[in-house]
Each structure stands twice: as structure tokens, then as C-alpha cells.
Amino acid sequence: MKIKCNQNNFLNSILTVQKASSVNTTLPILQGILIEAKNDHLVLTATNLELGIESHMNAEILDTGRVVLPSRLLSEIVRKLPDAEIELEVKDNYIVKLSCLNSVVTIQGLDPEEYPALPQVSDGQKLELNQKMLSEMIRQTIFAVAIDESRPILTGALLEVSGNTVNMVCLDGYRLALRRGRIEKAQKDRSVVIPGKSLAEIAKIINDDNIDITIMVAENHVLFDLGDTRVISRVLEGEYLNYQQIIPSEYKLRVKVDRDILAASIERASLIAREGKNNLIKLNIKEGKMIITSNSEAGQIYEEIPILLEGSELEIAFNARYLSDVLKVVDDQELCLDFNTNVTPCIARPISGDQFTYLLLPVRTFS
Amino acid sequence: MKIKCNQNNFLNSILTVQKASSVNTTLPILQGILIEAKNDHLVLTATNLELGIESHMNAEILDTGRVVLPSRLLSEIVRKLPDAEIELEVKDNYIVKLSCLNSVVTIQGLDPEEYPALPQVSDGQKLELNQKMLSEMIRQTIFAVAIDESRPILTGALLEVSGNTVNMVCLDGYRLALRRGRIEKAQKDRSVVIPGKSLAEIAKIINDDNIDITIMVAENHVLFDLGDTRVISRVLEGEYLNYQQIIPSEYKLRVKVDRDILAASIERASLIAREGKNNLIKLNIKEGKMIITSNSEAGQIYEEIPILLEGSELEIAFNARYLSDVLKVVDDQELCLDFNTNVTPCIARPISGDQFTYLLLPVRTFS
């Protein structure tokens, strides 16, 4: 194998696929990147067996072939090379010679035959999604994915298509995040649960361009096709929770509040709350104002913010982080908080429309 | 004690003195900031017993008094408050009430009587130094200060004044960094050894303004007076090494090289070198070019860069980090590297003038 390519293009491809390469693994080959010189272009591949990323790039192919190179060292070296032409040549025993202007680097590579092939995802159902919208959907839900592995299905995000609607749902037993999107062409109903870790890496690769990404759902895998880059993730097996039935359809009181004002108060209250056991903040909802308080060993805080209240007054307590996580990702200037009692969930939703629904379980502290 | 002050001014003073407050300490009071309301202004003080910082700021004093508040919590809360007027009032049992617009925070303070007083440094010798120059002198030498405590005096930087010259010197047994500065008024000879850690914090406080800072050297302490901010550091006792005698006065070969080109090559070579035992890179100095190589388990690197050589050829090896540390702080576009043999020190100096002198011990690898 012998190729010539541009340093900057090569670096971009390496950094893209590197997101799937393993740092700590008992299989050293998975710390590597598979580099394949095809007839007319170069393909870089990395996988941690759950997530695989493939990047296709232009290169002058002098000799086809394949080799595996250590991901971290390769990216660091290519990053430090000047923006000029790189020649990459595989010698005996997978030794790779990289030349660029007056630098020659020789790296020990690994046998490409040992590198696991990415699963073929070719005959699944296709779905076209706007990249920018997908990126937002991930950002606005993924924080609620379960970290705890006790219910593995909840470590994934549900991607659910029905007619012209696409939903992304994450929930961890204490809170739920639902983001709705629209698709132009109505689709057959289907759903898939994608591991949260995979989705976090996918979010780093897709950009905010207003162009479509093709998603292909097969039995065990899902493919995100961005043209030059293809991302393949394992999907989680099993039934996702019937989340619709835990979202209350009615509310007794509704609070309308400015997001920035609420977020600033919650952030300050969190500084006191985090020194306590339960990271607890209390909301005292009154006509025209909400009083936010927290007590811990570190001290006390009292915050008063203006609200618009429909319904009766209420005192309720939350884990401060669950509230601040929601306020960090909502883009709307104002939002609604709907309540029933102080032992039933609070729902955060937009003033109009149904683009997002966040459900937060309160903490029982009042007798 | 009761005062009113501006949130932004208060935050700046807190962040300034906080650099001297202790994070991990067996004395909880040292994790605090002493806040004193004098008749017409506010003084904030923090100390870790080696370094003390005092910041004077404007405030409306309603009632004089003193209190100690936990440094980290205070800075985080004040940072999150809006840019408005803060009222701070000390209640019974050192409980402090901070009010700002619609926020009220109550923090448990500590007894100010327990806070150690900063040493008085009033009758030492005075020295005026340009802030920008002092900042550069610290940045260009402090990386060479000894980390190892086996010779405590070497964990400090020597500040040495003689006539119109001021020198800062750091050395750790493997390398030496000397930066020379000029002062307009000739001074009496004197020298002081300032702990490296103190100097690193001082560097963060002084800014790049072309204005003078007053340094006062007393027997056990040195004071840096910036007007509103005063920094007092303990000085290290004992004689500093007679560093002049270890800097060779002659050289057999001199290399003139472009700093950026050399730095880029050394950085790449370092990626290979750091995987080896001694972080070793070899320089092969020839007529018109220098060949930089390194070998380790990770691979090999060969770099060729243009130089101007006066004298005979030489092969010599260094710890890669010692070379890259120097190249990171030198601002000149070109520099000289002077050598005698491959077992004697290399000296890096400017093409003209004597603003800096870096000495690097080579590693013996050639028989």
C-alpha cells in the first residue's frame, strides 16, 4: 500500500473516525484505525464493537492495500505535520512510513486482517432527517439517558417515527426528556433504541448544516449516512418503556416563567444545595412569584422571581440538577411548568407547540 | 460589619486574593478569605502562610468590622450574582447575609480573630520594576524551577539586582534558565530567592501594562506592591547556587536556527520520544542542516531542518522536554545554540544581546 494525500484532509478523517476507537480495551487492535487504499480513494475505519465510523477521503492511490495504525499516535503526529502532502507507505511487517516535507516518521502498524469488519447495514428502512434538527434533538434529550446499567434499555435513546413526526426520548427513572421533530414525507411507524454513548459521538460528527442525513434501521444496527462519513451503531434490544403513559395529560397549576431568570436563580441555589445530601431545592409557587430556597451546611439561599401563575399555590422540592439540566438545553425565552401535586411529576413544556416535554419527579419532603 | 459594593469589583478582588487561599489544608480558616471593612474601604486578604495577597477596594461602609468567609463558595456565589449592588452584613455567630436584587444568601463565616495576620514588610529595600518585563521574566524562567524538594533552595527563583541589571534565574540540576532585564536607576547589589509557587501566582496577578511595580525586600519576606493589590511571599533561606560558574564562557560550535522550524520538529520528535524510557531525542549537527531523530517502541522519526553552523559537526542527545520547554518561551524568531562536546552543556541564547541564557545538560548516549 502506498498513497499520497493532503495533511489537513487526512487529519479530519482521522479525527472523525477516532471517536469510535477504544482508549482502554483488552484488544489492542481496537485502539487502532484501519486504513484502506481502495482503487480511487482512501477509507479510514474505527470501531469499539458498539459504534463504528467510516470516513471516505480523496487520495492519490499508488498501490492499494490495508494497514492498522495506533489511533492516538497517528492523530497526534498528523496534527503536528505541516499542511502539505503526506506520503504513506506500508513496508514489511506492517511498518508504516509517513513522509511529509522534511519529516519521516516510521510507525509500527498492525495486521489489518485482525481488524473487525463493520456490520453491513444495507437492507434496512430508510429515513431522511435534517442534520441540524437531529443535532438539536440529541442535545436536548441525551442528558436524561440512564447511566446506571441496571435497566440496560434505558442507557439508550428511543428514536421513534410515526407519520410526519419523529421523537427522541431519554429517561432514567427520575426524569424524562422528549423532543419532537417534523419530517416532510410521512413515514411508516418504527422505532429503535440507540446507545446513549453512540449518540453522543454521532452528535459530535453531524454538523448544524440544514442538509439531510440518511438513517437506515436494520435489525441489530442503525446506520447514519453523511455521504463521506458513515456511522454504524449497535441498537439496544428489548422493549422501551411505554413512556406516553407516564406523562400526565392534565395539570392543576401552570407557571409561566422566563428561562434566563429561572436558570440564574437555580444555578445560585445549586451552589448551596450541592453541599447538602440530596442536592435539594424547594420551590414555593405563589401568585405572581416563585420563591426558590435551599439549605445545607454551607448556608441558605432565598431567591424570588416573577412568574405568571394559573391555578392554586404549591410548595414542591426537586433535585437541583434535574431542573438545571433542562434549563441548560431549552432555547425558548419563556417556558411553562405544569404541576398537579407536590408528589406528582412536573412537566416543562413550550409556551406554544409541543416541541419538547420534560418530566421531573419531585422529592418528597413535605408532610 | 455592614457594607455595600459593586458585584463586579467584589468578584475581581475575591478572585485576586483567592490565588493565595489554601484548597487542601488542615487549617480550615486558611480556606477562607478575611474581609475587613475599614473606615473608607474594604480589604480582602488570603494567605496559605507562604504567600499572602491583600486587595483594597471601594465600598460603601455602613459599619466597620471583620469576618472570614469560605473562599470557594464565596467566589462561586458572587460570580453567579447579577452585576448590581451587593449588601453584605455580618450577623451573630459570624453568619453573613449577602443580598443582591432578589437574591439573599446566608453563609456561615468564621472568627476573624483566628485568621493569621500577613507579615509586615515596611522597612525593606525598594526596587521599581516594569510589570510587563517582570511578567516576561517569570514566564521565561519559571519552568526550570526544581520540583524535587531535595534541595529546597532550588524550588525558588533567584531575583538578583546589580547596578542597572536585574536577573531572574531558575535551575533544577539538569537545566538553567536566566533572563536579564534592565532597570533605569542603578541599584545596590542584592538578591532574594522567591518560592516558585508564589512566583507563579504573582505572574497571574501582574498584568502586561507598561507600569512599574514596587518590590520591597525584607529579611524573610518580599512584597510586590501593585497599588490596590499587595502580594507578600516568604523568601527561601540559604545561599543560591553560584550559577555563573556553571555557564560555559566558550563554545566550539554555534548553530543558528529558526525557532518555529526547530520547535515544530522537536514537537513531532517528542511524540515518538515520550514512548521511550528517557524521552530522548538525538541531534546530528552537520554543515547546513540538523538531523533530529528519536526511536522508541512506538516507532522512529527523522527530521531535517536548515541551520547555519559555525564550527565542527557534532552528535548530541537531550531530554526532548528540556528543549521544547525553552522553545515555548523564547520570543525571538532566531536563536543560537552553542556547544562544546556531546557531554557538556548546550547554551541557547539570542542572536544578539544577552536577554536570555538557557543551559541544557545533554544525555550521554554515544560511546
XYZ file of C-alpha atoms in Angstrom:
734
model
C 0.000 0.000 0.000
C 1.238 3.447 -0.932
C -0.752 6.649 -1.115
C -0.398 10.429 -1.166
C -2.915 12.728 0.486
C -3.305 16.166 1.961
C -2.352 16.530 5.628
C -5.467 18.506 6.547
C -7.903 16.098 4.876
C -6.140 13.140 6.436
C -6.275 14.729 9.893
C -10.004 15.464 9.557
C -10.737 11.868 8.590
C -8.607 10.544 11.459
C -10.338 12.807 13.995
C -13.760 11.761 12.692
C -13.252 8.023 12.946
C -11.176 8.277 16.141
C -14.389 8.967 18.077
C -15.182 5.274 17.737
C -11.747 3.921 18.599
C -11.251 2.443 22.044
C -8.894 4.002 24.531
C -8.982 1.318 27.181
C -9.504 -2.089 25.741
C -8.104 -5.548 26.153
C -7.995 -5.812 22.363
C -5.065 -3.600 21.237
C -6.250 -3.764 17.628
C -9.328 -1.715 18.634
C -7.042 1.155 19.655
C -6.150 1.379 16.001
C -7.578 2.866 12.841
C -7.934 0.668 9.767
C -6.623 2.484 6.693
C -7.616 1.024 3.346
C -6.374 2.245 -0.016
C -9.105 1.315 -2.499
C -8.741 1.843 -6.224
C -9.642 5.502 -6.202
C -9.876 6.673 -2.618
C -8.901 6.068 0.986
C -11.202 4.623 3.672
C -10.498 5.046 7.375
C -12.423 2.913 9.864
C -12.548 2.694 13.643
C -14.823 0.689 15.888
C -15.251 -0.187 19.543
C -17.623 -3.026 18.546
C -20.637 -0.976 19.665
C -20.026 2.024 17.428
C -18.193 2.066 14.115
C -17.222 5.058 11.991
C -16.002 5.005 8.415
C -14.594 8.034 6.573
C -14.026 8.153 2.819
C -11.476 10.649 1.508
C -9.673 11.616 -1.652
C -6.119 10.393 -2.058
C -3.690 9.554 -4.814
C -3.519 5.760 -4.687
C -0.122 4.496 -5.850
C -0.662 0.996 -4.525
C -3.807 -0.445 -2.895
C -3.690 -2.262 0.437
C -4.635 -2.069 4.092
C -2.974 -1.481 7.454
C -3.966 -0.673 11.052
C -2.226 2.225 12.833
C -2.465 3.244 16.516
C -5.149 5.899 16.639
C -3.802 8.289 19.253
C -0.209 8.370 17.999
C -1.331 8.707 14.384
C -3.626 11.639 15.107
C -1.011 13.436 17.196
C 1.677 13.031 14.566
C -0.525 14.045 11.632
C -1.744 17.044 13.636
C 1.844 18.241 14.094
C 2.807 17.782 10.459
C 2.737 20.845 8.180
C -0.259 21.377 5.879
C 1.421 19.713 2.911
C 1.314 16.428 1.017
C 1.818 13.294 3.086
C 3.098 10.081 1.572
C 2.123 6.925 3.424
C 3.755 3.642 2.550
C 3.398 0.224 4.178
C 6.685 -1.693 4.458
C 7.307 -5.238 5.687
C 5.722 -6.368 8.945
C 3.102 -3.598 8.816
C 5.720 -0.933 9.387
C 4.355 2.323 8.009
C 6.487 5.164 6.702
C 4.859 8.606 6.724
C 6.775 11.315 4.864
C 5.891 14.987 4.756
C 8.353 17.646 3.565
C 11.500 17.082 5.687
C 9.871 14.757 8.243
C 9.892 10.994 8.063
C 8.010 9.050 10.727
C 8.046 5.287 10.940
C 5.291 3.676 12.999
C 4.683 0.056 13.847
C 1.303 -0.910 12.403
C -0.832 -3.984 12.989
C -2.243 -6.763 10.819
C -5.386 -5.442 9.057
C -6.800 -8.991 8.870
C -7.317 -8.854 12.629
C -9.431 -5.724 12.438
C -13.144 -6.476 12.918
C -15.291 -5.665 9.889
C -18.116 -3.199 10.403
C -21.542 -4.826 10.151
C -23.252 -4.450 6.785
C -26.355 -2.301 7.041
C -27.760 -2.197 3.553
C -31.306 -3.513 3.541
C -32.927 -1.605 6.379
C -35.674 1.007 6.285
C -34.523 4.453 5.223
C -35.306 7.732 6.929
C -34.124 11.220 5.932
C -33.619 13.698 8.767
C -32.390 17.260 8.778
C -28.910 17.280 10.368
C -29.446 20.447 12.343
C -32.696 19.102 13.766
C -31.126 15.751 14.670
C -28.257 17.552 16.367
C -30.729 19.579 18.474
C -32.824 16.525 19.284
C -29.769 14.748 20.676
C -28.521 17.774 22.640
C -31.943 18.394 24.172
C -32.558 14.836 25.393
C -29.319 12.921 25.890
C -28.584 14.323 29.371
C -31.565 12.282 30.680
C -30.246 8.909 29.496
C -29.725 6.397 32.325
C -26.088 5.993 33.414
C -26.927 3.122 35.720
C -26.838 -0.180 33.797
C -29.495 -1.888 35.926
C -32.042 -1.454 33.121
C -29.823 -1.567 30.009
C -32.567 -0.392 27.639
C -32.686 2.963 29.460
C -28.991 3.629 28.673
C -30.217 4.223 25.133
C -32.313 6.897 23.465
C -35.541 5.945 21.747
C -35.812 7.247 18.175
C -39.415 6.853 17.159
C -41.028 7.704 13.825
C -44.747 7.949 13.242
C -46.281 9.660 10.240
C -44.725 13.127 9.970
C -43.383 13.063 13.500
C -40.051 11.904 14.841
C -39.497 11.697 18.605
C -36.354 11.270 20.617
C -36.884 10.111 24.199
C -34.457 9.572 27.075
C -35.430 8.684 30.621
C -33.582 7.499 33.697
C -36.328 6.770 36.223
C -36.297 10.242 37.767
C -36.880 12.351 34.695
C -37.801 12.081 31.063
C -36.779 14.192 28.076
C -38.854 14.133 24.897
C -38.033 16.173 21.792
C -40.383 16.162 18.819
C -39.373 16.873 15.249
C -41.236 17.074 11.961
C -40.442 15.228 8.760
C -41.823 16.265 5.418
C -42.618 12.857 3.980
C -44.917 10.754 6.164
C -43.226 7.553 7.280
C -44.249 4.102 8.402
C -44.231 3.702 12.194
C -40.983 2.340 13.551
C -38.653 2.788 16.494
C -35.101 1.962 17.528
C -33.132 2.375 20.763
C -29.619 3.752 20.166
C -26.975 3.545 22.933
C -26.502 6.960 24.579
C -22.717 6.775 24.177
C -23.030 6.169 20.432
C -25.461 9.015 20.071
C -23.121 11.383 21.932
C -20.376 10.610 19.408
C -22.776 10.935 16.485
C -23.749 14.382 17.772
C -20.080 15.421 17.515
C -19.869 14.332 13.888
C -23.071 15.732 12.434
C -22.956 19.445 11.926
C -25.536 22.168 12.043
C -25.970 22.319 8.292
C -29.504 22.414 7.006
C -28.946 19.274 4.955
C -30.361 15.809 5.341
C -28.745 12.751 6.805
C -29.910 9.285 5.824
C -30.638 6.922 8.682
C -31.051 3.250 7.913
C -32.520 0.984 10.554
C -31.735 -2.722 10.281
C -32.448 -5.472 12.790
C -29.416 -5.072 15.045
C -27.808 -1.913 13.786
C -28.554 1.622 12.727
C -26.563 3.470 10.073
C -26.157 7.250 9.874
C -25.008 8.095 6.361
C -23.485 11.564 5.899
C -22.004 10.855 2.498
C -18.249 10.781 3.152
C -18.831 9.568 6.692
C -20.885 6.559 7.738
C -21.610 5.822 11.386
C -22.919 2.408 12.400
C -24.172 1.757 15.896
C -25.443 -1.361 17.556
C -29.025 -0.926 18.738
C -30.267 -1.970 22.162
C -32.539 -4.992 22.242
C -35.791 -5.102 24.135
C -38.913 -3.027 24.548
C -38.529 0.597 25.545
C -40.743 1.846 28.341
C -44.224 2.936 27.313
C -43.258 6.486 28.162
C -46.500 8.083 26.933
C -48.447 6.679 29.850
C -46.197 8.288 32.482
C -46.650 11.795 31.094
C -49.673 13.298 32.869
C -52.211 14.714 30.450
C -53.715 17.217 32.882
C -52.413 19.796 35.296
C -53.828 21.806 38.177
C -51.445 24.730 38.049
C -49.324 26.222 35.337
C -46.361 28.546 35.847
C -45.060 30.727 33.010
C -41.504 31.836 33.635
C -38.540 33.472 31.911
C -35.906 30.806 31.290
C -32.841 33.000 31.952
C -34.202 34.385 35.217
C -35.178 30.938 36.471
C -31.883 29.390 35.324
C -29.779 32.052 37.103
C -31.695 31.539 40.363
C -31.469 27.747 40.145
C -27.724 27.989 39.458
C -27.153 30.099 42.558
C -29.380 27.857 44.674
C -27.455 24.832 43.370
C -24.255 26.176 44.927
C -25.863 25.853 48.355
C -27.882 22.702 47.531
C -24.875 20.679 46.352
C -23.287 20.890 49.818
C -26.337 19.074 51.220
C -27.261 15.394 50.959
C -29.945 15.446 48.284
C -28.945 18.458 46.225
C -32.390 19.697 47.149
C -34.091 22.970 46.243
C -37.591 23.985 47.197
C -39.987 25.963 45.042
C -42.706 27.939 46.747
C -45.114 28.907 43.990
C -47.300 31.890 44.800
C -49.453 34.354 42.935
C -47.043 36.371 40.755
C -43.814 35.000 42.202
C -41.840 31.870 42.856
C -39.590 31.634 45.902
C -36.647 29.298 45.489
C -34.830 28.223 48.637
C -32.160 25.787 49.654
C -30.491 24.933 52.959
C -27.342 22.998 53.628
C -24.320 23.015 55.891
C -22.847 25.716 53.677
C -25.682 28.150 54.313
C -29.056 29.193 52.967
C -30.338 30.851 49.878
C -33.567 32.708 49.134
C -34.434 33.720 45.579
C -37.576 35.432 44.416
C -38.512 35.528 40.736
C -41.541 36.839 38.851
C -43.911 34.261 37.340
C -47.393 34.082 35.883
C -49.481 31.559 37.813
C -52.654 29.862 36.604
C -54.148 27.767 39.413
C -53.524 27.403 43.120
C -50.307 27.860 45.101
C -47.915 24.944 45.701
C -44.731 24.027 47.567
C -42.602 21.382 45.878
C -38.967 20.199 46.021
C -36.572 18.928 43.334
C -33.066 17.688 42.850
C -31.458 20.934 41.666
C -29.565 19.238 38.845
C -32.687 17.884 37.161
C -34.071 21.378 36.844
C -30.806 22.972 35.754
C -30.163 20.251 33.134
C -33.469 21.128 31.457
C -32.891 24.882 31.648
C -29.467 24.491 30.006
C -30.859 22.896 26.830
C -34.140 24.726 26.296
C -33.719 27.538 23.755
C -37.114 29.223 24.279
C -37.099 32.519 26.145
C -40.155 31.504 28.177
C -41.496 28.146 29.231
C -44.378 26.538 31.118
C -44.043 24.406 34.220
C -47.160 22.323 34.862
C -47.892 20.750 38.255
C -50.604 18.689 39.916
C -49.436 17.994 43.492
C -46.091 18.105 45.266
C -45.683 14.318 44.955
C -46.506 14.020 41.245
C -44.306 14.926 38.274
C -43.718 18.427 36.996
C -43.843 18.899 33.231
C -41.789 21.568 31.455
C -43.091 22.457 28.004
C -43.022 25.307 25.491
C -45.470 28.205 25.809
C -46.918 27.064 22.488
C -46.457 23.936 20.420
C -45.178 20.588 21.626
C -41.538 20.606 20.536
C -40.355 19.364 23.938
C -41.728 17.722 27.052
C -39.591 17.316 30.152
C -40.894 15.348 33.093
C -39.265 15.728 36.521
C -40.123 13.703 39.587
C -40.236 15.835 42.740
C -38.550 14.874 46.001
C -40.967 14.203 48.859
C -40.031 16.492 51.728
C -43.318 17.962 52.923
C -45.504 16.062 55.337
C -19.983 44.931 59.869
C -22.190 46.085 57.014
C -21.122 47.265 53.578
C -22.405 47.841 50.051
C -20.262 47.250 46.994
C -20.426 46.522 43.298
C -20.686 42.812 42.371
C -18.035 43.025 39.656
C -15.465 44.832 41.816
C -16.100 42.422 44.669
C -15.660 39.415 42.377
C -12.374 40.769 40.992
C -10.984 41.283 44.483
C -12.093 37.808 45.555
C -10.502 36.183 42.503
C -7.271 38.094 43.086
C -6.761 37.125 46.718
C -8.151 33.602 46.203
C -4.890 32.642 44.474
C -3.286 32.572 47.924
C -6.039 30.686 49.729
C -5.452 27.040 50.521
C -7.581 24.329 48.976
C -6.294 21.384 50.958
C -5.248 22.319 54.416
C -5.633 21.024 57.926
C -6.437 24.597 58.994
C -9.986 25.293 57.712
C -9.570 29.024 58.402
C -6.958 29.145 55.601
C -9.623 28.071 53.097
C -11.245 31.386 53.862
C -10.894 34.998 52.821
C -10.640 37.650 55.508
C -12.942 40.563 54.691
C -12.316 43.785 56.613
C -14.482 46.867 56.410
C -12.159 49.770 57.269
C -13.388 53.315 57.641
C -13.432 54.135 53.964
C -12.774 50.956 52.021
C -12.816 47.162 52.023
C -9.738 44.931 52.360
C -9.768 41.271 51.309
C -6.915 39.031 52.436
C -5.981 35.423 51.798
C -2.876 33.509 52.771
C -1.513 29.979 52.730
C 1.237 31.055 55.180
C 3.815 31.046 52.361
C 2.048 33.532 50.114
C -0.376 36.258 51.160
C -2.461 38.535 48.945
C -4.329 41.642 50.021
C -6.769 43.549 47.804
C -8.108 47.016 48.606
C -11.412 48.034 47.013
C -14.013 50.781 47.141
C -17.157 50.094 49.125
C -19.791 51.990 50.991
C -19.003 51.226 54.632
C -22.140 51.292 56.777
C -20.483 49.591 59.719
C -16.822 48.577 60.106
C -15.823 45.064 61.162
C -14.229 41.832 60.007
C -15.270 38.303 59.053
C -13.821 35.244 57.320
C -15.821 33.577 54.518
C -15.111 30.280 52.709
C -13.186 31.248 49.597
C -14.550 28.801 47.029
C -18.221 29.145 47.946
C -17.973 32.927 48.172
C -16.371 33.273 44.751
C -18.864 30.927 43.113
C -21.856 32.712 44.612
C -20.606 36.217 43.828
C -19.782 35.095 40.270
C -23.383 33.964 39.767
C -24.929 37.139 41.187
C -26.065 39.818 38.727
C -23.838 42.839 38.090
C -25.609 45.014 40.669
C -25.080 46.309 44.187
C -24.357 43.696 46.849
C -25.087 44.318 50.509
C -23.014 42.266 52.923
C -23.924 42.177 56.589
C -22.404 40.147 59.418
C -24.985 38.776 61.858
C -24.468 36.873 65.111
C -22.038 33.937 65.166
C -20.261 35.165 62.029
C -23.283 34.404 59.889
C -23.068 36.595 56.798
C -26.058 37.781 54.792
C -25.364 38.709 51.161
C -28.227 40.462 49.371
C -28.320 41.378 45.696
C -31.553 42.327 43.908
C -33.963 39.432 44.628
C -31.332 37.026 45.978
C -30.453 36.583 49.628
C -27.654 34.181 50.528
C -26.705 33.370 54.092
C -23.296 31.818 54.613
C -21.647 30.562 57.779
C -18.493 32.629 58.323
C -15.582 32.079 60.700
C -13.999 34.047 63.531
C -11.695 36.718 62.019
C -9.529 36.678 65.134
C -8.304 33.229 64.102
C -7.106 34.451 60.724
C -3.297 34.771 60.596
C -2.065 38.322 60.029
C 0.118 38.923 56.981
C 3.717 39.722 57.893
C 4.573 43.428 57.919
C 7.029 44.301 55.178
C 7.631 48.003 55.551
C 11.316 48.694 56.080
C 12.982 46.670 53.321
C 14.905 47.857 50.282
C 12.735 49.159 47.468
C 13.022 48.263 43.802
C 10.848 49.500 40.937
C 10.327 47.069 38.056
C 8.277 47.331 34.890
C 5.288 44.951 35.240
C 5.421 43.708 31.669
C 9.125 42.936 31.997
C 8.643 41.147 35.322
C 5.821 39.096 33.797
C 8.086 38.026 30.911
C 10.989 37.271 33.239
C 8.815 34.905 35.250
C 7.274 33.207 32.201
C 10.660 32.688 30.578
C 12.371 31.095 33.581
C 9.886 29.507 35.967
C 9.548 26.230 34.042
C 13.125 25.383 35.091
C 12.490 25.650 38.822
C 13.166 22.397 40.741
C 10.055 20.400 41.635
C 12.023 17.932 43.701
C 12.368 19.226 47.279
C 15.751 17.548 47.935
C 17.482 20.923 47.613
C 14.784 23.327 48.826
C 16.599 26.465 47.658
C 16.245 25.298 44.028
C 12.437 25.258 44.315
C 12.739 29.044 44.257
C 13.738 31.577 41.640
C 16.676 33.866 42.256
C 15.894 37.550 41.741
C 19.203 39.354 41.581
C 19.845 43.062 41.174
C 23.193 44.598 40.323
C 23.600 48.138 39.038
C 21.246 48.566 36.087
C 20.691 44.843 35.634
C 18.085 42.548 37.143
C 18.369 38.780 36.635
C 15.909 36.005 37.264
C 17.422 32.528 37.485
C 15.820 29.097 37.876
C 17.676 25.796 37.773
C 16.840 22.212 38.603
C 20.122 20.349 38.205
C 19.551 19.433 34.553
C 18.952 22.859 33.085
C 19.162 26.510 33.923
C 17.086 29.469 32.767
C 18.424 33.000 33.100
C 16.523 36.092 31.974
C 18.152 39.512 32.146
C 16.295 42.788 32.443
C 17.359 46.418 32.579
C 16.384 48.991 35.180
C 16.771 52.704 34.628
C 18.087 53.737 38.044
C 21.227 51.866 39.126
C 20.620 49.841 42.285
C 22.679 48.466 45.112
C 23.552 44.771 44.704
C 21.063 42.441 46.361
C 19.340 39.123 45.775
C 16.396 37.144 47.054
C 15.083 33.630 46.373
C 11.288 33.546 45.895
C 9.388 30.225 46.035
C 8.434 29.108 42.510
C 4.816 28.527 43.554
C 4.490 32.076 44.888
C 6.034 33.481 41.739
C 3.603 31.530 39.554
C 0.680 33.132 41.399
C 2.286 36.578 41.226
C 2.617 36.148 37.459
C -1.160 35.659 37.262
C -1.828 38.893 39.137
C 0.560 41.294 37.454
C -0.569 42.361 34.034
C 1.240 43.343 30.891
C 0.840 47.057 31.467
C 3.898 49.176 30.943
C 3.731 50.479 34.500
C 6.001 49.877 37.431
C 5.533 47.585 40.361
C 7.283 48.233 43.662
C 9.133 45.305 45.147
C 10.283 45.550 48.744
C 12.764 43.004 50.040
C 12.866 42.466 53.792
C 14.732 39.814 55.726
C 12.242 36.953 55.469
C 9.677 38.301 53.040
C 9.287 40.054 49.761
C 6.410 42.398 48.975
C 5.036 43.120 45.493
C 3.042 46.321 45.668
C 0.642 46.972 42.772
C -1.282 49.739 44.475
C -4.672 48.155 45.161
C -3.118 44.719 45.440
C -0.217 43.744 47.676
C 1.394 40.307 47.453
C 3.693 39.114 50.226
C 5.739 35.963 49.834
C 8.052 34.191 52.192
C 11.597 34.016 50.797
C 13.728 30.879 50.795
C 16.633 30.873 53.212
C 20.136 29.823 52.261
C 22.657 30.559 49.551
C 21.594 30.086 45.940
C 23.959 28.150 43.703
C 26.773 30.176 42.183
C 25.160 29.699 38.799
C 27.566 31.925 36.890
C 30.341 29.373 37.198
C 28.340 26.580 35.551
C 27.617 28.600 32.399
C 30.464 27.879 29.988
C 32.044 31.046 28.650
C 33.324 29.489 25.426
C 31.932 27.286 22.703
C 33.373 25.217 19.898
C 30.361 25.242 17.601
C 27.441 27.576 17.197
C 24.162 26.735 15.462
C 21.832 29.489 14.261
C 18.309 28.193 13.771
C 14.752 29.395 13.190
C 12.787 28.901 16.389
C 9.478 27.860 14.780
C 11.057 25.311 12.483
C 13.104 23.789 15.317
C 10.123 23.819 17.694
C 7.835 22.039 15.204
C 10.429 19.319 14.594
C 11.107 18.851 18.303
C 7.366 18.615 18.990
C 6.927 15.866 16.423
C 10.021 14.025 17.653
C 8.691 14.317 21.214
C 5.618 12.259 20.256
C 7.911 9.321 19.496
C 10.432 10.081 22.270
C 7.855 10.156 25.059
C 7.000 6.484 24.440
C 10.605 5.595 25.268
C 12.332 5.470 28.647
C 14.318 8.685 28.633
C 12.216 10.905 26.395
C 15.364 11.056 24.304
C 15.991 12.874 21.041
C 19.262 12.998 19.144
C 20.603 15.970 17.240
C 23.046 15.332 14.434
C 24.512 18.720 13.619
C 26.027 18.961 10.148
C 27.082 21.667 7.763
C 23.865 23.497 6.791
C 21.431 21.098 8.449
C 20.468 19.482 11.703
C 19.020 15.971 11.725
C 16.711 15.268 14.649
C 15.897 11.640 15.368
C 14.160 9.617 18.003
C 13.449 5.908 18.465
C 11.072 4.185 20.792
C 8.673 1.281 20.904
C 6.169 3.476 19.089
C 8.379 3.971 16.062
C 11.045 6.250 14.671
C 11.238 9.797 13.489
C 13.697 11.588 11.228
C 13.547 15.360 10.844
C 15.879 17.522 8.814
C 15.972 21.273 9.326
C 18.156 24.034 7.872
C 20.732 25.647 10.189
C 23.780 27.864 9.961
C 26.776 26.123 11.528
C 29.954 27.768 12.782
C 32.444 25.106 13.870
C 32.697 21.359 13.543
C 29.930 18.754 13.339
C 28.509 17.106 16.471
C 26.090 14.395 17.587
C 24.375 15.059 20.908
C 21.248 13.827 22.745
C 18.759 15.597 25.018
C 15.646 15.007 27.020
C 13.072 16.291 24.496
C 11.126 18.221 27.107
C 14.098 20.370 28.119
C 14.487 21.591 24.557
C 10.759 22.102 23.949
C 10.314 23.992 27.246
C 12.887 26.550 26.091
C 11.455 26.839 22.590
C 7.985 27.514 24.010
C 9.056 30.607 25.936
C 11.603 32.228 23.637
C 10.008 35.012 21.586
C 12.905 35.637 19.170
C 12.471 34.381 15.607
C 16.014 33.018 15.529
C 18.324 31.801 18.256
C 21.822 30.438 18.801
C 22.663 27.043 20.234
C 26.266 26.841 21.445
C 28.015 23.531 22.071
C 31.419 22.254 23.132
C 31.210 18.440 23.267
C 28.363 15.952 23.459
C 28.845 15.528 27.215
C 28.955 19.221 28.128
C 26.051 21.667 28.352
C 24.391 23.331 25.398
C 23.639 27.043 25.723
C 20.683 28.665 23.984
C 20.993 32.427 23.608
C 19.729 35.278 21.432
C 21.390 36.049 18.099
C 22.387 39.382 19.620
C 22.314 40.753 23.134
C 22.173 38.727 26.329
C 18.491 38.867 27.315
C 18.358 35.135 27.989
C 20.690 32.231 28.626
C 19.371 28.665 28.787
C 21.689 25.854 29.765
C 20.740 22.251 28.990
C 22.655 19.195 30.092
C 22.872 16.566 27.346
C 22.164 12.865 27.903
C 25.192 10.618 27.424
C 24.315 8.022 24.815
C 27.308 7.912 22.499
C 30.342 5.857 23.400
